[in-house]
Amino acid sequence: MPLPSNGLDRDELFNKIRERKANDAKWDEGKTFSLIYPTGRDDVDDVLMEANQLYLYENALNPIRFPSLQQMESDVVEMTGDLVNLPPSGGGTMSSGGSESILMSVLVNRDRSRRDRGIAPAAGNIVYPTSAHAAFAKAAHYLELEARPIPILPGSYTADVDAMADAIDDQTVLVAGSAYGYPHGVMDPIEDLSNLALERGIGFHSDTCVGSFVLPFMEQLGYDIPPYDFRVPGVTEMSCDVHKYGYATKGASVILHRESEWIGLQYFLYNSWPSGIYGTPTVAGARPASPIAAAWAVMNYLGLDGYLEIMKTLLATTKKIREGIESIPELSIMGDPIGPLLTFTSTAVDIYAVCDLMDDQGWNLDRNTDPNGLHMMISPLHEKYADDFLLDLRASVANAGESRGIEARYN
Ligand SMILES: Cc1ncc(COP(=O)(O)O)c(C=O)c1O
């Protein structure tokens, strides 16, 4: 496709974009349950837009040219570290998202194992439950490590500590677990898993990409949260996504290391080219500045009291949706999800047929496999749509049942 020989007129241009966008998911109408985490608050959206706009053109590659970005990045890292009890010896950097934070953690642990334990360059494996995010497999692929995904326990969908213990050997460079995991929203036994690593002198990554801006606030609201952060001695790394339940726009995650000395292994430094010293903390060279500004802005705008307020609404909405699903006899929640991420399944109806019928009504649920289930990440915006959602879900289950000859219970 060549460039248009004459540039488009502005109105025509934006009409074309809007025309294409019309087919995208209607997340702002509360119809999606993944990818975007809307607060549903105009004031928060305004703050995000202004911060993005202020830093639309800047480049975070060079902190000397843009000291304001360096300061904001370090504030975001420190505020996030404080939420998950990073000790004073620790540190971290921002990255573009959960996957890049995990990639950096695997890189640091691989190279730390090579340096401190003499693991050979062609060797090394990482051990994690099959419920861990695909980013761990991706990191193993990029970094030429053997991936060892270990089946999770049926019923609870949590990591199998004994099977993980059997899989760890003297070539293991990292063990990982999720607090909480993407597929079912359940907590892995972080303390037990990280003890396996600690006893063997191996790093342990507690993946809190979805949990880091949920669990600390739940704990402060008095919920009983199993240990998952740096208070657990074996946890060496944590990934915390501000662009999920921190409500920043996309491109903002934090990778934290228990010892700031390890960040040196994350940096790429180079001076054997004609343009002087070149250094980057993550994969990117030129680095968008607006995600850093947006993350700093939303964290400071909401503050602790703002996050706690949002969390109360979010947990009330989650309870309503969870109880609504549980009240439909054909459906059951998979495992015991701790926060606003849950998956439900059915032995009575084809759950994918339910998904199709929900799709027909504009609700975009995601499909889990093995066993089949429907996956939801609830956001504060869903408060307004929970009743409509449950009504349509009941009807869809009834219709999916009918299509298989099961008497419809609801009309
Ligand atoms: C637990 C967990 N880890 C990692 C990731 C990857 O994050 P990202 O999509 O920002 O790369 C996700 C994404 O949903 C996640 O839920």
Coordinates of C-alpha atoms and ligand atoms in Angstrom, one line a residue:
M1 CA 0.0 0.0 0.0
P2 CA 1.6 3.3 -1.1
L3 CA 1.3 6.5 0.8
P4 CA -1.7 8.6 -0.5
S5 CA -0.3 10.8 -3.2
N6 CA -2.0 13.8 -1.6
G7 CA -2.4 14.1 2.1
L8 CA -6.0 13.7 3.4
D9 CA -8.0 16.6 4.6
R10 CA -8.3 16.6 8.4
D11 CA -12.1 15.9 8.6
E12 CA -11.8 13.2 6.0
L13 CA -8.9 11.7 7.9
F14 CA -10.7 11.5 11.3
N15 CA -13.8 10.3 9.7
K16 CA -11.8 7.4 8.3
I17 CA -10.3 6.6 11.7
R18 CA -13.7 6.8 13.4
E19 CA -15.2 4.6 10.8
R20 CA -12.6 1.9 11.5
K21 CA -12.8 2.4 15.2
A22 CA -16.6 1.8 15.2
N23 CA -15.9 -2.0 14.9
D24 CA -13.7 -2.0 18.0
A25 CA -14.8 -3.4 21.4
K26 CA -17.2 -1.1 23.3
W27 CA -15.1 -1.0 26.5
D28 CA -16.5 2.4 27.5
E29 CA -20.0 0.9 27.5
G30 CA -18.9 -1.7 30.1
K31 CA -19.0 -4.5 27.5
T32 CA -15.5 -5.8 27.8
F33 CA -13.8 -7.6 30.7
S34 CA -10.2 -7.6 29.7
L35 CA -7.5 -5.4 28.1
I36 CA -8.8 -2.1 29.6
Y37 CA -9.4 -1.2 33.2
P38 CA -11.7 1.8 33.1
T39 CA -12.5 3.6 36.3
G40 CA -15.7 5.1 34.7
R41 CA -14.7 8.5 36.2
D42 CA -14.4 11.6 33.9
D43 CA -12.1 13.4 36.4
V44 CA -9.6 10.5 36.2
D45 CA -9.8 10.3 32.4
D46 CA -9.1 14.0 32.2
V47 CA -6.0 13.7 34.3
L48 CA -4.8 10.8 32.2
M49 CA -5.4 12.7 29.0
E50 CA -3.6 15.9 30.2
A51 CA -0.6 14.0 31.4
N52 CA -0.4 12.0 28.1
Q53 CA -0.7 15.2 26.1
L54 CA 2.0 17.0 28.1
Y55 CA 4.5 14.3 27.3
L56 CA 3.4 13.2 23.8
Y57 CA 6.6 14.1 22.1
E58 CA 9.3 13.6 24.8
N59 CA 11.6 10.6 24.8
A60 CA 12.5 8.7 28.0
L61 CA 15.6 7.3 26.4
N62 CA 17.7 10.2 27.7
P63 CA 17.1 11.0 31.4
I64 CA 19.7 13.9 31.2
R65 CA 17.6 15.7 28.6
F66 CA 14.4 15.1 30.4
P67 CA 15.1 15.1 34.2
S68 CA 11.4 15.4 34.9
L69 CA 10.8 12.0 33.4
Q70 CA 13.6 10.5 35.5
Q71 CA 12.1 12.0 38.6
M72 CA 8.6 10.7 37.8
E73 CA 9.9 7.2 37.0
S74 CA 11.8 7.0 40.2
D75 CA 8.7 8.2 42.1
V76 CA 6.5 5.6 40.5
V77 CA 9.0 2.9 41.3
E78 CA 9.2 4.1 44.9
M79 CA 5.5 4.4 45.5
T80 CA 4.9 1.0 43.9
G81 CA 7.7 -0.5 46.0
D82 CA 6.2 1.0 49.1
L83 CA 2.8 -0.7 48.3
V84 CA 4.4 -4.1 48.1
N85 CA 6.9 -3.6 51.0
L86 CA 10.1 -3.5 49.0
P87 CA 12.9 -3.3 51.6
P88 CA 15.3 -0.3 51.6
S89 CA 18.0 -2.4 49.8
G90 CA 15.7 -2.9 46.8
G91 CA 15.0 -1.0 43.7
G92 CA 13.5 -1.2 40.2
T93 CA 12.6 0.4 37.0
M94 CA 9.5 1.1 34.9
S95 CA 8.9 -1.0 31.8
S96 CA 6.3 -1.0 29.0
G97 CA 4.1 -3.7 30.6
G98 CA 3.8 -6.9 32.6
S99 CA 5.5 -9.0 29.8
E100 CA 8.5 -6.7 29.7
S101 CA 8.8 -6.6 33.5
I102 CA 8.8 -10.4 33.5
L103 CA 11.3 -10.6 30.7
M104 CA 13.6 -8.3 32.7
S105 CA 13.2 -10.5 35.8
V106 CA 14.0 -13.7 33.9
L107 CA 17.0 -12.0 32.3
V108 CA 18.4 -10.8 35.7
N109 CA 17.8 -14.2 37.3
R110 CA 19.4 -16.0 34.4
D111 CA 22.5 -13.8 34.5
R112 CA 22.6 -13.8 38.3
S113 CA 22.6 -17.6 38.2
R114 CA 25.4 -17.6 35.6
R115 CA 27.4 -15.1 37.7
D116 CA 26.9 -16.5 41.2
R117 CA 26.1 -20.2 40.6
G118 CA 28.1 -21.0 37.5
I119 CA 25.2 -22.0 35.4
A120 CA 26.5 -22.5 31.9
P121 CA 25.3 -20.2 29.0
A122 CA 23.6 -23.1 27.2
A123 CA 21.8 -24.3 30.3
G124 CA 19.2 -23.1 32.7
N125 CA 15.4 -23.6 33.2
I126 CA 12.5 -21.7 34.8
V127 CA 9.8 -23.5 36.8
Y128 CA 6.3 -22.1 37.0
P129 CA 2.7 -23.3 37.3
T130 CA 0.8 -23.7 34.0
S131 CA -1.4 -20.8 35.2
A132 CA 1.5 -18.4 35.2
H133 CA 1.2 -15.7 32.5
A134 CA 2.4 -16.7 29.0
A135 CA 5.0 -14.0 29.4
F136 CA 7.2 -16.5 31.4
A137 CA 7.2 -18.9 28.5
K138 CA 7.9 -16.0 26.1
A139 CA 10.8 -14.9 28.3
A140 CA 12.2 -18.4 28.3
H141 CA 11.9 -18.5 24.6
Y142 CA 13.7 -15.2 24.0
L143 CA 16.4 -16.0 26.6
E144 CA 17.0 -19.6 25.5
L145 CA 16.0 -21.1 28.8
E146 CA 14.1 -24.3 29.2
A147 CA 10.5 -23.6 30.2
R148 CA 9.1 -26.0 32.8
P149 CA 5.3 -25.3 33.2
I150 CA 4.0 -27.5 36.0
P151 CA 0.3 -28.6 36.0
I152 CA -1.9 -26.8 38.5
L153 CA -4.1 -28.6 41.1
P154 CA -7.6 -29.5 39.7
G155 CA -10.3 -27.8 41.7
S156 CA -8.3 -25.0 43.3
Y157 CA -6.4 -24.1 40.1
T158 CA -3.4 -23.2 42.3
A159 CA 0.2 -24.2 41.9
D160 CA 1.1 -27.7 43.0
V161 CA 4.0 -27.1 45.4
D162 CA 5.1 -30.8 45.5
A163 CA 5.2 -31.1 41.7
M164 CA 7.1 -27.8 41.5
A165 CA 9.6 -29.0 44.1
D166 CA 10.2 -32.1 42.0
A167 CA 10.7 -30.0 38.8
I168 CA 13.4 -27.7 40.4
D169 CA 17.0 -28.8 39.9
D170 CA 20.5 -27.4 40.1
Q171 CA 20.0 -25.7 36.7
T172 CA 16.9 -23.8 37.7
V173 CA 17.4 -20.1 37.4
L174 CA 14.0 -18.9 38.5
V175 CA 10.8 -20.2 40.2
A176 CA 7.6 -18.2 39.7
G177 CA 4.0 -18.0 41.0
S178 CA 1.1 -15.6 40.7
A179 CA -0.6 -13.4 43.2
Y180 CA -3.1 -13.6 41.7
G181 CA -3.0 -15.4 38.3
Y182 CA -4.6 -14.3 35.0
P183 CA -6.5 -17.5 34.1
H184 CA -8.6 -17.9 37.3
G185 CA -7.8 -15.0 39.7
V186 CA -6.6 -17.4 42.4
M187 CA -3.6 -16.9 44.7
D188 CA -0.7 -19.4 44.3
P189 CA 0.9 -20.4 47.7
I190 CA 3.6 -17.8 47.3
E191 CA 5.2 -18.5 50.7
D192 CA 5.6 -22.2 50.1
L193 CA 6.7 -21.8 46.5
S194 CA 9.3 -19.1 47.4
N195 CA 10.6 -21.2 50.2
L196 CA 11.4 -23.9 47.7
A197 CA 13.5 -21.4 45.8
L198 CA 15.1 -19.8 48.9
E199 CA 16.2 -23.2 50.3
R200 CA 18.0 -23.8 47.0
G201 CA 19.5 -20.3 46.6
I202 CA 17.3 -19.6 43.5
G203 CA 15.3 -16.4 42.7
F204 CA 11.5 -16.3 43.1
H205 CA 9.2 -14.0 41.1
S206 CA 5.9 -13.2 42.6
D207 CA 3.8 -12.0 39.6
T208 CA 1.5 -9.3 40.8
C209 CA 0.8 -7.7 37.4
V210 CA -2.9 -7.8 38.1
G211 CA -2.7 -8.0 41.9
S212 CA -0.3 -5.2 42.9
F213 CA -2.9 -2.4 42.8
V214 CA -5.6 -4.6 44.4
L215 CA -4.1 -6.8 47.1
P216 CA -2.4 -4.0 49.2
F217 CA -5.7 -2.0 49.2
M218 CA -7.7 -5.1 50.1
E219 CA -5.4 -5.7 53.0
Q220 CA -5.8 -2.1 54.2
L221 CA -9.5 -2.5 54.0
G222 CA -9.3 -5.5 56.4
Y223 CA -9.4 -8.4 54.0
D224 CA -7.3 -11.5 55.0
I225 CA -4.7 -11.7 52.2
P226 CA -2.2 -14.6 52.2
P227 CA 1.5 -13.4 52.1
Y228 CA 2.6 -12.6 48.6
D229 CA 5.0 -9.6 48.6
F230 CA 8.5 -8.7 49.8
R231 CA 7.5 -9.5 53.4
V232 CA 8.0 -13.1 52.2
P233 CA 11.8 -13.7 52.5
G234 CA 12.1 -15.8 49.4
V235 CA 10.5 -13.3 47.0
T236 CA 13.3 -11.7 45.0
E237 CA 11.3 -10.0 42.2
M238 CA 7.8 -8.6 41.7
S239 CA 6.1 -7.3 38.6
C240 CA 3.5 -4.6 39.2
D241 CA 1.4 -3.1 36.4
V242 CA 0.3 0.5 36.9
H243 CA -1.6 0.2 33.6
K244 CA -4.0 -2.4 35.0
Y245 CA -5.6 -1.7 38.4
G246 CA -3.3 1.3 38.9
Y247 CA -5.6 2.8 36.2
A248 CA -2.7 4.4 34.2
T249 CA -3.0 4.3 30.4
K250 CA -1.1 1.6 28.6
G251 CA 2.7 1.3 28.7
A252 CA 3.3 1.4 32.5
S253 CA 4.6 -1.4 34.6
V254 CA 7.2 -1.7 37.4
I255 CA 9.8 -4.4 37.9
L256 CA 11.1 -4.6 41.4
H257 CA 14.2 -6.4 42.7
R258 CA 14.9 -7.2 46.4
E259 CA 18.5 -5.9 45.9
S260 CA 19.1 -2.8 43.8
E261 CA 22.5 -4.2 42.9
W262 CA 20.7 -6.7 40.6
I263 CA 19.4 -3.9 38.4
G264 CA 22.9 -3.7 36.9
L265 CA 22.1 -7.0 35.3
Q266 CA 19.0 -5.6 33.7
Y267 CA 20.9 -2.7 32.0
F268 CA 22.3 -2.9 28.6
L269 CA 25.4 -0.6 28.4
Y270 CA 27.4 -0.1 25.2
N271 CA 30.1 2.3 24.0
S272 CA 31.7 0.5 21.0
W273 CA 30.0 2.6 18.3
P274 CA 30.6 6.1 17.1
S275 CA 27.8 7.7 19.1
G276 CA 29.1 7.4 22.6
I277 CA 27.8 5.7 25.7
Y278 CA 24.4 4.1 25.1
G279 CA 22.4 2.5 28.0
T280 CA 18.9 1.3 28.5
P281 CA 17.1 -0.4 31.5
T282 CA 14.6 -2.3 29.3
V283 CA 14.2 -3.6 25.8
A284 CA 13.1 -0.3 24.3
G285 CA 15.6 2.3 22.9
A286 CA 13.4 5.3 22.3
R287 CA 10.9 5.1 25.1
P288 CA 7.5 6.7 25.2
A289 CA 7.3 9.4 27.9
S290 CA 3.6 9.7 28.2
P291 CA 3.1 6.3 30.1
I292 CA 5.5 7.5 32.8
A293 CA 3.8 10.8 33.1
A294 CA 0.3 9.2 33.1
A295 CA 1.3 6.6 35.8
W296 CA 2.8 9.4 38.0
A297 CA -0.2 11.6 37.5
V298 CA -2.9 9.0 38.2
M299 CA -1.1 7.6 41.3
N300 CA -0.7 11.1 42.7
Y301 CA -4.2 12.2 41.7
L302 CA -5.9 9.3 43.4
G303 CA -3.6 8.9 46.4
L304 CA -4.2 6.2 48.9
D305 CA -7.6 7.4 49.8
G306 CA -8.7 7.5 46.1
Y307 CA -7.5 4.0 45.5
L308 CA -9.3 2.7 48.7
E309 CA -12.5 4.4 47.6
I310 CA -12.4 2.9 44.1
M311 CA -11.5 -0.5 45.7
K312 CA -14.6 -0.5 47.8
T313 CA -16.8 0.0 44.7
L314 CA -14.9 -2.5 42.8
L315 CA -15.2 -5.2 45.5
A316 CA -18.9 -4.5 45.9
T317 CA -19.4 -4.9 42.1
T318 CA -17.3 -8.1 42.1
K319 CA -19.4 -9.5 44.9
K320 CA -22.6 -8.7 43.1
I321 CA -21.4 -10.3 39.9
R322 CA -20.0 -13.3 41.6
E323 CA -23.2 -13.9 43.7
G324 CA -25.2 -13.4 40.5
I325 CA -23.2 -16.1 38.7
E326 CA -23.4 -18.4 41.7
S327 CA -27.2 -18.0 41.8
I328 CA -27.5 -19.5 38.3
P329 CA -27.6 -23.2 38.9
E330 CA -25.9 -24.3 35.7
L331 CA -22.8 -22.1 36.5
S332 CA -20.0 -22.4 39.0
I333 CA -17.0 -20.2 39.8
M334 CA -13.7 -21.9 39.2
G335 CA -11.6 -22.1 42.4
D336 CA -11.7 -19.3 44.9
P337 CA -10.7 -16.0 43.2
I338 CA -9.5 -13.4 45.7
G339 CA -10.3 -10.2 43.9
P340 CA -12.0 -8.7 40.8
L341 CA -10.9 -11.4 38.4
L342 CA -13.0 -14.6 38.1
T343 CA -13.7 -17.4 35.7
F344 CA -16.9 -19.5 35.6
T345 CA -17.7 -22.8 34.0
S346 CA -20.6 -25.3 33.6
T347 CA -21.2 -29.0 33.5
A348 CA -24.8 -28.4 32.5
V349 CA -24.5 -26.2 29.4
D350 CA -21.9 -25.6 26.8
I351 CA -20.0 -22.6 28.3
Y352 CA -18.7 -21.6 24.8
A353 CA -22.3 -21.5 23.6
V354 CA -23.1 -19.1 26.5
C355 CA -20.1 -17.0 25.4
D356 CA -21.4 -16.9 21.8
L357 CA -24.9 -15.8 23.0
M358 CA -23.3 -13.1 25.2
D359 CA -21.2 -12.0 22.3
D360 CA -24.4 -11.6 20.3
Q361 CA -25.6 -9.2 23.0
G362 CA -22.3 -7.3 22.8
W363 CA -20.7 -8.7 25.9
N364 CA -17.1 -9.7 25.3
L365 CA -16.0 -12.5 27.6
D366 CA -12.7 -14.3 27.2
R367 CA -12.5 -18.1 26.8
N368 CA -10.4 -20.3 29.1
T369 CA -9.4 -23.7 28.0
D370 CA -8.7 -27.0 29.7
P371 CA -11.2 -26.9 31.4
N372 CA -13.3 -24.5 29.4
G373 CA -14.5 -21.4 31.2
L374 CA -15.4 -17.8 30.7
H375 CA -13.0 -15.2 32.1
M376 CA -13.8 -11.8 33.5
M377 CA -11.7 -8.9 34.9
I378 CA -14.1 -6.6 36.6
S379 CA -13.4 -2.9 36.6
P380 CA -15.0 0.0 38.5
L381 CA -16.9 1.0 35.4
H382 CA -18.9 -2.3 35.6
E383 CA -20.7 -1.0 38.7
K384 CA -23.3 0.6 36.3
Y385 CA -23.6 -2.5 34.1
A386 CA -23.6 -5.4 36.5
D387 CA -27.4 -5.8 36.6
D388 CA -27.7 -5.8 32.8
F389 CA -24.9 -8.2 32.5
L390 CA -26.4 -10.7 34.9
L391 CA -29.8 -10.5 33.2
D392 CA -28.3 -11.2 29.8
L393 CA -26.1 -14.0 31.3
R394 CA -29.2 -15.7 32.8
A395 CA -30.9 -15.6 29.5
S396 CA -27.9 -16.8 27.6
V397 CA -27.5 -19.8 29.9
A398 CA -31.2 -20.6 29.5
N399 CA -30.9 -20.4 25.7
A400 CA -27.7 -22.4 25.6
G401 CA -29.4 -25.0 27.7
E402 CA -32.4 -25.0 25.4
S403 CA -30.3 -25.5 22.4
R404 CA -29.0 -28.7 24.0
G405 CA -32.5 -29.9 24.9
I406 CA -32.3 -28.8 28.6
E407 CA -35.5 -27.2 29.8
A408 CA -35.0 -23.4 29.9
R409 CA -35.5 -22.2 33.4
Y410 CA -35.4 -18.5 32.7
N411 CA -37.2 -16.3 30.2
Ligands
LIG1 C1 -0.7 -12.0 36.1 C2 -0.2 -11.4 34.8 N1 1.1 -11.3 34.5 C3 1.5 -10.7 33.4 C4 0.7 -10.1 32.5 C5 1.2 -9.5 31.2 O1 1.0 -8.1 31.3 P1 1.0 -7.3 29.9 O2 -0.1 -7.7 29.1 O3 1.0 -5.9 30.4 O4 2.3 -7.5 29.2 C6 -0.7 -10.1 32.8 C7 -1.6 -9.6 31.8 O5 -2.8 -9.6 32.0 C8 -1.2 -10.8 34.0 O6 -2.5 -10.8 34.3

